[in-house]
Coordinates of C-alpha atoms in Angstrom, one line a residue:
X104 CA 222.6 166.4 54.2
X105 CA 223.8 163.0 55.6
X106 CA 223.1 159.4 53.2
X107 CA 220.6 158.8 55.7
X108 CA 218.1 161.5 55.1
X109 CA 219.2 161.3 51.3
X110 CA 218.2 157.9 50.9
X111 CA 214.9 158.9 52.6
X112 CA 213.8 161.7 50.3
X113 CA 215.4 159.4 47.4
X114 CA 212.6 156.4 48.6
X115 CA 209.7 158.7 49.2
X116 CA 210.1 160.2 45.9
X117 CA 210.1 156.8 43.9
X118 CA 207.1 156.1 45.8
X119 CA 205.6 159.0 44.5
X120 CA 206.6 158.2 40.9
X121 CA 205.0 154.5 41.5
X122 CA 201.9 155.5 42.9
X123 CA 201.5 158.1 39.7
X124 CA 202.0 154.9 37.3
X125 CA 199.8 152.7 39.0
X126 CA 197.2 155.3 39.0
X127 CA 198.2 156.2 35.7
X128 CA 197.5 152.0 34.5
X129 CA 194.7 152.0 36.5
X130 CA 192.7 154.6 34.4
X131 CA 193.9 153.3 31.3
X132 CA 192.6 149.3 31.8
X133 CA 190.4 149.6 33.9
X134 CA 187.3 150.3 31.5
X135 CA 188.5 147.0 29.6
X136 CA 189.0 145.4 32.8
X137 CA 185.1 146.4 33.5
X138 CA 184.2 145.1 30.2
X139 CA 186.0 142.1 30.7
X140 CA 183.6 141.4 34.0
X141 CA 180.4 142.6 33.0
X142 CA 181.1 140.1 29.5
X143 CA 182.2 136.9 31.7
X144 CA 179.2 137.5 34.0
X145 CA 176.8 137.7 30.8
X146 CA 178.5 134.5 29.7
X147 CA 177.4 133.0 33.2
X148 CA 174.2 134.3 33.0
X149 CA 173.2 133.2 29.3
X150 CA 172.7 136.6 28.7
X151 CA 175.2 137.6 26.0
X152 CA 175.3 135.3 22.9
X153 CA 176.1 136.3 19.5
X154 CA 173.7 135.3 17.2
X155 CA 173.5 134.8 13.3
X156 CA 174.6 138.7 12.4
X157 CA 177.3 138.4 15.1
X158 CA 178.4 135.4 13.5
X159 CA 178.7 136.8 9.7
X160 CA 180.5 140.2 10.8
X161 CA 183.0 137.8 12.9
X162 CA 183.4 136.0 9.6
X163 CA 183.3 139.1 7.9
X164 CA 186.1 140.6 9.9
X165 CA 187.9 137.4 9.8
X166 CA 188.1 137.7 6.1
X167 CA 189.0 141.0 5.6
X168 CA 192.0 140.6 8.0
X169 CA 193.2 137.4 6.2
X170 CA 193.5 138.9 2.9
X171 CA 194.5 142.4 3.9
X172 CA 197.7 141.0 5.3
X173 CA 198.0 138.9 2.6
X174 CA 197.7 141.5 0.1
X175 CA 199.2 144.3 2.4
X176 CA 201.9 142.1 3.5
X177 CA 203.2 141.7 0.0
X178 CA 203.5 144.8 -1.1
X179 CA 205.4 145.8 1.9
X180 CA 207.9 143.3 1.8
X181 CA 208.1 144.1 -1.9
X182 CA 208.8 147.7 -1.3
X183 CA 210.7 147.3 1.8
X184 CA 213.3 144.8 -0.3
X185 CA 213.2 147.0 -3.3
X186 CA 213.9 150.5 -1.1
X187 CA 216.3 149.1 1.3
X188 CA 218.6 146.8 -0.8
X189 CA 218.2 147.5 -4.3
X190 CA 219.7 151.0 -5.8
X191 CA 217.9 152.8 -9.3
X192 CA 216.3 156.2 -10.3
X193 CA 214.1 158.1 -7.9
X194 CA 215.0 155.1 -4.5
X195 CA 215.4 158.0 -2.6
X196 CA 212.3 160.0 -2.8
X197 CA 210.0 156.8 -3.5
X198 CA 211.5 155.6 -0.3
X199 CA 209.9 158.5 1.1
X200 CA 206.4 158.1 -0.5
X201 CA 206.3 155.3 1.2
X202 CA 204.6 156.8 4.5
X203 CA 202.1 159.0 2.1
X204 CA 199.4 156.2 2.7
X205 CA 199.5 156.9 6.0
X206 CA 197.7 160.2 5.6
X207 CA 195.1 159.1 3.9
X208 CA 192.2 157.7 6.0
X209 CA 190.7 154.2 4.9
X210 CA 187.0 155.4 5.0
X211 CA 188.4 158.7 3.3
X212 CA 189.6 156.7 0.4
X213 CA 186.8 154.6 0.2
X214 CA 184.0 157.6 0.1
X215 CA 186.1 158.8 -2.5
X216 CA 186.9 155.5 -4.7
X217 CA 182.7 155.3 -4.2
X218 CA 181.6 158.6 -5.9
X219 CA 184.5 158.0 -8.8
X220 CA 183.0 155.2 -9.5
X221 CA 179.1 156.7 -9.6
X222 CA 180.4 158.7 -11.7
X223 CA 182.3 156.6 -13.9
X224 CA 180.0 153.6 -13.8
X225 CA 181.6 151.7 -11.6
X226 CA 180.5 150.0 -8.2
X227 CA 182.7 150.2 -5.8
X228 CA 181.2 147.5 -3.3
X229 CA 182.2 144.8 -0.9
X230 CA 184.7 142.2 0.4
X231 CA 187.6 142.5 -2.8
X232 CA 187.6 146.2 -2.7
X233 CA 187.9 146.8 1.0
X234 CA 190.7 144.4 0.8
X235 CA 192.6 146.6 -1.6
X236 CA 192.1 149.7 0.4
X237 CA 193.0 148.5 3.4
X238 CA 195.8 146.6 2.4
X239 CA 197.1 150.0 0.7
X240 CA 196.5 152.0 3.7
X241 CA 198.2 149.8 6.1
X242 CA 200.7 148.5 4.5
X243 CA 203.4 150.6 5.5
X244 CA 203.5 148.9 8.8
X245 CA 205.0 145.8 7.0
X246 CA 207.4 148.1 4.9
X247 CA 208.5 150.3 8.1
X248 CA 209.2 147.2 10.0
X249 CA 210.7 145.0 6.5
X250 CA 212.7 147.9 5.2
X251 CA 214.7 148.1 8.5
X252 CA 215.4 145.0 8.7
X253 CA 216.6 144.1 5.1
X254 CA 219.0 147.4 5.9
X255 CA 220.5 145.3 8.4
X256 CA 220.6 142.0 7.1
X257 CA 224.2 140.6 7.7
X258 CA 226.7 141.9 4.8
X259 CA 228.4 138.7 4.7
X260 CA 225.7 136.3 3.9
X261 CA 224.4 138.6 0.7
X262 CA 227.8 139.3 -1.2
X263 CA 228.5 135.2 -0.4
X264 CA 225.2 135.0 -2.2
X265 CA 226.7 137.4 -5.3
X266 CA 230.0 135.9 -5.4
X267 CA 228.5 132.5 -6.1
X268 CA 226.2 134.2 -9.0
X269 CA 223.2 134.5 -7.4
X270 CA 220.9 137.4 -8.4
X271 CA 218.7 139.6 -5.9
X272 CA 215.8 138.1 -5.9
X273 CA 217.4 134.5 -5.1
X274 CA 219.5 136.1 -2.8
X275 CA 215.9 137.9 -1.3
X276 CA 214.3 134.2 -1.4
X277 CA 217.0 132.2 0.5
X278 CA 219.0 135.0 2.8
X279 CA 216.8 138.2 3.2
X280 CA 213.1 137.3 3.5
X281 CA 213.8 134.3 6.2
X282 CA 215.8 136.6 8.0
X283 CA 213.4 139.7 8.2
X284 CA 210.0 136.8 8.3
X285 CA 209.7 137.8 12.1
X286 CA 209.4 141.8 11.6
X287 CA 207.1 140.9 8.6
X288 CA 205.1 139.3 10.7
X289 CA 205.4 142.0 13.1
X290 CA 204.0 144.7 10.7
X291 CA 201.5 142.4 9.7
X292 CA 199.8 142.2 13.2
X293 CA 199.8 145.7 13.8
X294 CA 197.9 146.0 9.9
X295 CA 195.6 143.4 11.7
X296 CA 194.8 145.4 14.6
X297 CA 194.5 148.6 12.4
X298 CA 191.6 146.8 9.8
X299 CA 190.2 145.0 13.5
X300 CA 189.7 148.9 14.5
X301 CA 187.9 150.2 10.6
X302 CA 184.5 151.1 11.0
X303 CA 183.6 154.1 8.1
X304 CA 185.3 152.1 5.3
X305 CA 183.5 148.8 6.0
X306 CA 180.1 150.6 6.5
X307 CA 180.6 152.6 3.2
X308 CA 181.5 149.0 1.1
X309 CA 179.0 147.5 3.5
X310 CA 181.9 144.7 4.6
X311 CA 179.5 143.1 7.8
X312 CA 182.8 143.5 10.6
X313 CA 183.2 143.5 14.4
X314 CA 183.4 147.2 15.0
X315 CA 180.1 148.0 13.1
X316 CA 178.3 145.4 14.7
X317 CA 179.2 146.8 17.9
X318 CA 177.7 150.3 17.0
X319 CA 174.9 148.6 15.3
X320 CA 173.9 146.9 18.1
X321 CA 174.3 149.0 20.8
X322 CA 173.0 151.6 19.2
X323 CA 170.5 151.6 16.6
X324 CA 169.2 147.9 17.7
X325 CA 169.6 148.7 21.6
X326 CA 171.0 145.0 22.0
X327 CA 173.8 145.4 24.6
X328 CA 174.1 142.0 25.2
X329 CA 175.2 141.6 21.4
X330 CA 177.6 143.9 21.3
X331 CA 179.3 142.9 24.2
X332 CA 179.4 139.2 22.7
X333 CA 181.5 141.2 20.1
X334 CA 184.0 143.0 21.7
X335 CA 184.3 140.1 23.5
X336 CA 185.9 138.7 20.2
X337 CA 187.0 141.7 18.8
X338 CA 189.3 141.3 22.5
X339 CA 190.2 138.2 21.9
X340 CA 191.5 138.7 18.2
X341 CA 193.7 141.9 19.3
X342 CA 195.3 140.1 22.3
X343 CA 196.3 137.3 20.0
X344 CA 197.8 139.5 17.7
X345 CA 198.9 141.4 20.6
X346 CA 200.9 138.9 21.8
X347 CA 201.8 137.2 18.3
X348 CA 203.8 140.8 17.5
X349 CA 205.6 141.2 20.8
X350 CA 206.9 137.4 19.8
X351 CA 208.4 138.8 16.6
X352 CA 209.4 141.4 17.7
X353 CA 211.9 139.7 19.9
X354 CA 212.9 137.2 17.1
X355 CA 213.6 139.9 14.9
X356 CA 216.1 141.6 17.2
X357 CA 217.5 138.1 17.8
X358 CA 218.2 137.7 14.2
X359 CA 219.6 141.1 13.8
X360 CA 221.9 140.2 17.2
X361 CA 223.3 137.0 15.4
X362 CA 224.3 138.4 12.2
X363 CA 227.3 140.3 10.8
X364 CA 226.5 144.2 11.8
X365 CA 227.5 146.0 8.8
X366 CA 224.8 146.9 6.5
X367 CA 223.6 145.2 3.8
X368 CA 224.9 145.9 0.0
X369 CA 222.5 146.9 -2.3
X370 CA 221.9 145.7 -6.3
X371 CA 221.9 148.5 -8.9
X372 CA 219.0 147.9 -11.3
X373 CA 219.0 149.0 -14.5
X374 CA 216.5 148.5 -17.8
X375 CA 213.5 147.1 -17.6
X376 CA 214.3 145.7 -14.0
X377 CA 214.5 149.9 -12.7
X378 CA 211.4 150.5 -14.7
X379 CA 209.3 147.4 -12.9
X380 CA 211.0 148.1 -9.1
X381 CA 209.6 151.9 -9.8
X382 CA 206.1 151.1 -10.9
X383 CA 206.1 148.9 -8.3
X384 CA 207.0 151.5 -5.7
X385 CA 205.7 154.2 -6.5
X386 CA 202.0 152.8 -7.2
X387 CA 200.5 152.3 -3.5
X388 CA 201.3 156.0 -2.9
X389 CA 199.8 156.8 -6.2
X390 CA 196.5 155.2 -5.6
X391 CA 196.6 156.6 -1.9
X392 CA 196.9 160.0 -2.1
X393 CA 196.4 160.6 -5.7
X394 CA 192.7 158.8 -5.8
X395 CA 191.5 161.8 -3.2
X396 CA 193.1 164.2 -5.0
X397 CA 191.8 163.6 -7.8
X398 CA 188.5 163.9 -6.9
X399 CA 189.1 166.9 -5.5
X400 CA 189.8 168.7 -9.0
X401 CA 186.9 167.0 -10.2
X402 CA 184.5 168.4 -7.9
X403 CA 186.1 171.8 -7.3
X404 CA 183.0 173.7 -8.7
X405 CA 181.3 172.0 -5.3
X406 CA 183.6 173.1 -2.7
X407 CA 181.6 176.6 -1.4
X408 CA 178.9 173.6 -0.1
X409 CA 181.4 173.3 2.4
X410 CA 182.2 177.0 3.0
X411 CA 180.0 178.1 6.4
X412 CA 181.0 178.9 9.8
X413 CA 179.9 175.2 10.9
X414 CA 183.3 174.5 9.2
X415 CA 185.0 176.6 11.3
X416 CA 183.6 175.2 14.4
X417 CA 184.3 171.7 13.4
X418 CA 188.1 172.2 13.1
X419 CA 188.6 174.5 15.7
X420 CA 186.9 171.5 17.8
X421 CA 188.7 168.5 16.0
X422 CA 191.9 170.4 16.6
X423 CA 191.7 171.1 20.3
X424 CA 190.5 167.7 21.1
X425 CA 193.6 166.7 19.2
X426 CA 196.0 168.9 21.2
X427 CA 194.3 168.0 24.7
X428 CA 194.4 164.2 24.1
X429 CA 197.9 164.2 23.0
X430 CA 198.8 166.5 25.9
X431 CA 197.3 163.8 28.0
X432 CA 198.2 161.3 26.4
X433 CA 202.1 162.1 26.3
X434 CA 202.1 163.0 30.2
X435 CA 201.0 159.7 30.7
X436 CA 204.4 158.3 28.6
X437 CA 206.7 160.1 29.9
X438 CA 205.8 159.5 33.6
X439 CA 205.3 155.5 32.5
X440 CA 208.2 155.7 31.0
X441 CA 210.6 157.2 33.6
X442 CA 208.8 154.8 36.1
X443 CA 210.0 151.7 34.0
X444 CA 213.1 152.8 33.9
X445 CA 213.4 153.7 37.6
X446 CA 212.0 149.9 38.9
X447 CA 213.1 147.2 37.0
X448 CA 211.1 144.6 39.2
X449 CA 208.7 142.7 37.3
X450 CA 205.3 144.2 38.4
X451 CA 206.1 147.6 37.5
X452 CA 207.4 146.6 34.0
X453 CA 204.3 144.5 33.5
X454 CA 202.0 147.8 34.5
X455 CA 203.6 150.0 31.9
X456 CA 203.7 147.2 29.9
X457 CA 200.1 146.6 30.1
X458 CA 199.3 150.1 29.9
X459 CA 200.5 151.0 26.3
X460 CA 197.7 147.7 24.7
X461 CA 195.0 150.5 24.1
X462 CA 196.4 151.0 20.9
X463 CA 195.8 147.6 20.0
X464 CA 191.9 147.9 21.3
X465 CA 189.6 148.7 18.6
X466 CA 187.8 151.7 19.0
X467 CA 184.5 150.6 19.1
X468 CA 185.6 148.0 21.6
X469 CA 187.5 150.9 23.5
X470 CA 183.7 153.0 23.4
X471 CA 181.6 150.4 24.6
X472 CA 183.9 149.9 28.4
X473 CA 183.4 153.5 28.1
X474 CA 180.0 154.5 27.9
X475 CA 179.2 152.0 31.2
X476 CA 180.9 155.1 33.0
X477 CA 178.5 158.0 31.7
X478 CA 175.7 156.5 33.7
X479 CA 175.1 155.3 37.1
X480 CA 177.0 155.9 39.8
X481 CA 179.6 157.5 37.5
X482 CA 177.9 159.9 35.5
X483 CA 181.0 161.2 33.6
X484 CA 180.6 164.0 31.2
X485 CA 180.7 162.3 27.1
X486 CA 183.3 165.2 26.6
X487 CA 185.5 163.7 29.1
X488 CA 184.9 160.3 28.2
X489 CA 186.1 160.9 24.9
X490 CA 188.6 162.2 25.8
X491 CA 189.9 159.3 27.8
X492 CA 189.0 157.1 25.8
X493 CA 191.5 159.3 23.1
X494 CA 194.4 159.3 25.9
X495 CA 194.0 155.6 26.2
X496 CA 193.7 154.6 22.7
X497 CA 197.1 156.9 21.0
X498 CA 199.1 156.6 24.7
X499 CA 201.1 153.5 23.1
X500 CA 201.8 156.1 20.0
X501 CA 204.0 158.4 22.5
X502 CA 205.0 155.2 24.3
X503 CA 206.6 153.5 22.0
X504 CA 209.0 156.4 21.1
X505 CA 209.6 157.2 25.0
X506 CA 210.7 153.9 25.6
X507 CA 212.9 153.6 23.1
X508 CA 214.7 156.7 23.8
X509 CA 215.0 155.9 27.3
X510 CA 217.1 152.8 26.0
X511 CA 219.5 155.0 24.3
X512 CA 220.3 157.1 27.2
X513 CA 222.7 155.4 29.7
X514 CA 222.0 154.3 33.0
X515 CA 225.7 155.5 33.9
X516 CA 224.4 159.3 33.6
X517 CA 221.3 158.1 35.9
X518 CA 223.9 156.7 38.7
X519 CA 226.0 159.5 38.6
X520 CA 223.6 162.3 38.7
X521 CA 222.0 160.2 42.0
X522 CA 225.2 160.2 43.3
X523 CA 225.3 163.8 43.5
X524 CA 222.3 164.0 45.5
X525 CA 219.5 164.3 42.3
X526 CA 216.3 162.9 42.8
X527 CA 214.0 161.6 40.2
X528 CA 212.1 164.3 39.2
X529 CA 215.5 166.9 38.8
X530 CA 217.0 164.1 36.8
X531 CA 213.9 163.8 34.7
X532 CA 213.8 167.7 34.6
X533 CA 217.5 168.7 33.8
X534 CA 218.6 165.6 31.7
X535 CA 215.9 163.4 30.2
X536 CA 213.7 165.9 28.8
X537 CA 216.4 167.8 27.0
X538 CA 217.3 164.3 25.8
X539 CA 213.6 163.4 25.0
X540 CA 212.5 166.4 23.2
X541 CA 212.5 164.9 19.6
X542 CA 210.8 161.6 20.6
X543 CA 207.8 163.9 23.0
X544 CA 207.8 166.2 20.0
X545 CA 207.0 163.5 17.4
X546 CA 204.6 161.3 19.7
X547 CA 202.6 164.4 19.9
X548 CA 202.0 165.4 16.6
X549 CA 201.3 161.7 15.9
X550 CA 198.7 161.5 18.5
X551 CA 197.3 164.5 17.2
X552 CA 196.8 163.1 13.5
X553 CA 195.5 160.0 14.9
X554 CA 192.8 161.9 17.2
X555 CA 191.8 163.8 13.7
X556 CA 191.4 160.5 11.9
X557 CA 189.8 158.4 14.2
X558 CA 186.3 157.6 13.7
X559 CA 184.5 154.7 15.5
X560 CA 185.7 156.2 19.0
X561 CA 184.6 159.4 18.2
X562 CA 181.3 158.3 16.3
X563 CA 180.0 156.4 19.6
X564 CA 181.3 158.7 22.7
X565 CA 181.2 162.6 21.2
X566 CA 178.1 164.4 22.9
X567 CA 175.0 165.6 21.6
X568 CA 176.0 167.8 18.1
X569 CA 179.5 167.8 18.6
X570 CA 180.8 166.5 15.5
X571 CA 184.3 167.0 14.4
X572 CA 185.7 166.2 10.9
X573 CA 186.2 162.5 10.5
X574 CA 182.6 162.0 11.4
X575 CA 181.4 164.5 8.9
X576 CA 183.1 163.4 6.4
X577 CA 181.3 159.9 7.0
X578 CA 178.2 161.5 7.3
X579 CA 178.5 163.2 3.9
X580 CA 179.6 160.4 2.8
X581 CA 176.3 158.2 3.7
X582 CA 174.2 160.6 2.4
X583 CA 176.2 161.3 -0.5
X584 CA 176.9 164.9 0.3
X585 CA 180.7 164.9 -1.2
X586 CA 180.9 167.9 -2.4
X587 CA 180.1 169.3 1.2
X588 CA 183.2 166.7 2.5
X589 CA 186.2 168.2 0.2
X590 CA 187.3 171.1 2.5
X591 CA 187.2 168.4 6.1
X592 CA 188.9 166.0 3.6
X593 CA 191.8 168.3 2.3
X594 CA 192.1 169.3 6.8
X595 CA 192.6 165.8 7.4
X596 CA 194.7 164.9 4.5
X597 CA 197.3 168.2 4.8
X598 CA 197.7 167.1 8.9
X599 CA 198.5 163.5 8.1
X600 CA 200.9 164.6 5.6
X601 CA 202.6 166.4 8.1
X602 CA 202.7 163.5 10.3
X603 CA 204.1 161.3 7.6
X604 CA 206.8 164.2 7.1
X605 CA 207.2 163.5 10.8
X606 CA 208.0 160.2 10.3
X607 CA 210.7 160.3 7.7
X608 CA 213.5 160.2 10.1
X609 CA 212.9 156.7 10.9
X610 CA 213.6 155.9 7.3
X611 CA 217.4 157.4 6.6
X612 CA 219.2 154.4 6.8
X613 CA 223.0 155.4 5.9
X614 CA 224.3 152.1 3.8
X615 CA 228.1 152.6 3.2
X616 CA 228.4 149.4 1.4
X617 CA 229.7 148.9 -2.1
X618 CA 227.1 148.7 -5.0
X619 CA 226.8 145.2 -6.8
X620 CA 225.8 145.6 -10.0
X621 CA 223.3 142.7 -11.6

């Protein structure tokens, strides 16, 4: 074959893998695009305003995210310094309990914190106690983000800070936590988006928020106008912190360029010092998963309400939404992905760029651009909608692990394979997929727990009796049915420990350097 016609088949075939992106980005913004237009036209028009609710669930939502990543950001960084530079009893495992919260749904926790405290006499209500289980179920984002950073904080800087007597925690105050602020903040915005996105936890507490004022209005009020005024906002607040993690994100790999490479030494703790950095550690997980648990055992005598072949239905529907929408949604990554790293101009890095924000779009946000599409002239199928709308959402969740795999492979092995007359879809075929299999494997069983868990999208856009098992499980919940919910729960709660089993890899940081004793 002469370069000629090479070069040819070489062109048309990139065009073929740009079109396929750009329809691919297309799909995925263009029901916020929509929304965008139809809610600047109803700010023209007069027609969509806020009002006084509007105003006390932005205030409400506002709240909750302030001292959620206060709270959440704390114990984080906390655990993130204690697991990653300090050594004692049980680091090892505890470092791996970590990710437990993870699995456990906020509205999950919160039905259950509810009927413990019915039973015990204790109301579990409002602003203070949604704060402490959100902050408990998000705050691993901090500590994911924290703990790999403090591993990599330059080796130099902390054993000058022991050789001039100071402790770890001033050596935390004035070397580690400056150095690792940007990834805190990092984790912190993605808590942000995550407590944006809660709809069953703040209706059980009855916290007024963003995300159940949308449904509220759309649905049981028939205001459209109103809850377009709120995603509106809800928009705005997720592009800020959108854009406010990307930032630190790139300051933390600056700091992490700019310091000695060699990992960080670590404190052995010992006495009443071990005792506190355990407590400390191994509470979050504790309350997470053990709160849930433990009403399970108490209301074991209640779990045949639960028993019937609706049960059976429900899973075997929650489970192959799952595994469609992760299908989808992982297509979609990898062919965004290899298109990245195929055209390095700037357009088609700021389409696959743009197309991995869904994850950042609350649900109920993500619903409303939806629905506009299962009427007129559309008249998509709710099935299918949702099932977009779960591609869109999670595709960021396969993304992000595509990407970064792509980076580790070289371009070298690209060049040469071209060289020898490969196109695109060979290379991707014979050597990036081989390469890719742990990072497709992982993004897919993650997108699969999230699909389970997820609530608001599925509340607003499932058809006509098509429930699946986070939405019964808020259902029982409201009607306080929970001895029907234990079985759904226990479904839920054994997948997303799976998933968090998935994500321990991420978390064995090898640190060669010497112990320093305190």
């Amino acid at each position: 074959m002469c370069l000629s016609s090479f070069n040819s088949k070489s062109k048309q075939g990139r065009a073929l893998l740009n079109l396929l992106a750009i329809v691919l980005a297309f799909l995925i913004l263009w029901p916020i695009f929509g929304l965008l237009g139809e809610g600047i036209n109803g700010i023209k028009t007069g027609v969509v305003r806020l009002g006084l609710d509007g105003l006390s669930q932005i205030w409400g939502t506002f709240q909750l995210v302030l001292f959620t990543s206060i709270a959440g950001g704390l114990l984080g960084t906390i655990n993130g310094w204690l697991l990653a530079n300090c050594r004692f009893n049980g680091r090892k495992f505890l470092r791996i309990a970590q990710l437990l919260p993870l699995a456990t749904p906020a509205y999950l926790l919160s039905a259950t914190l509810i009927d413990l405290g019915s039973i015990n006499s204790l109301r579990v209500h409002g602003m203070s106690w949604g704060v402490l289980i959100m902050a408990l179920t998000t705050y691993p984002y901090v500590f994911l983000l924290s703990t790999e950073s403090f591993a990599k904080c330059g080796k130099n800087q902390l054993e000058a800070c022991r050789s001039l007597g100071i402790g770890p925690w001033n050596g935390f105050m004035s070397i580690a936590l400056p150095m690792t602020l940007p990834a805190i903040g990092a984790g912190i915005a993605l808590m942000g988006m995550e407590v944006i996105n809660e709809l069953g936890a703040v209706e059980l507490l009855n916290i007024p928020s963003i995300s159940a004022g949308i449904i509220e209005n759309w649905i049981t009020e028939g205001n459209p106008a109103g809850a377009i005024a709120l995603a509106l906002i809800a928009l705005a607040f997720v592009m800020f912190l959108v854009v406010y993690e990307k930032i630190l994100r790139r300051k933390s790999r600056r700091w992490s360029e700019d310091v000695d490479g060699a990992d960080s030494p670590t404190w052995e703790l010992q006495g009443y010092r071990q005792l506190l950095a355990q407590c400390i550690t191994i509470t979050p997980p504790l309350f997470t998963l053990g709160i849930p648990l433990i009403w399970v055992a108490i209301n074991l005598d209640q779990i045949q309400q639960g028993l019937d072949i609706e049960l059976v239905e429900l899973s075997i529907r929650s489970i192959c939404l799952g595994l469609i929408s992760a299908s989808f949604a992982m297509f979609a990554a990898i062919f965004l992905g290899i298109a990245k790293r195929w055209e390095s101009n700037t357009w088609m890095q700021s389409i696959t760029f743009l197309s991995g924000i869904g994850y950042a779009i609350p649900g109920a946000v993500l619903a409303l651009a939806l629905l506009s599409f299962g009427g007129d002239p559309w008249g998509f199928s709710p099935l299918l909608l949702l099932l977009w709308g779960y591609s869109t959402r999670f595709l960021a969740v396969g993304k992000g692990g595509i990407d970064s795999a792509f980076e580790r492979i070289n371009p070298n092995i690209d060049e040469a394979a071209t060289s020898l007359g490969s196109q695109w879809k060979e290379i991707l075929n014979k050597i990036h997929l081989p390469l890719l299999k742990g990072p497709i494997a992982v993004g897919f069983l993650l997108i699969f727990v999230d699909t389970l868990k997820e609530l608001p999208l599925t509340f607003v856009l499932r058809p006509f009796n098509f429930d699946t098992l986070s939405v019964r499980i808020f259902q029982y919940a409201g009607d306080e049915r929970m001895g029907e919910s234990i079985i759904p729960s226990l479904i839920i709660l054994s997948v997303g420990l799976i998933a968090s089993i998935a994500l321990i890899p991420t978390l064995d940081y090898k640190n060669k350097s010497p112990k320093i004793d305190n």
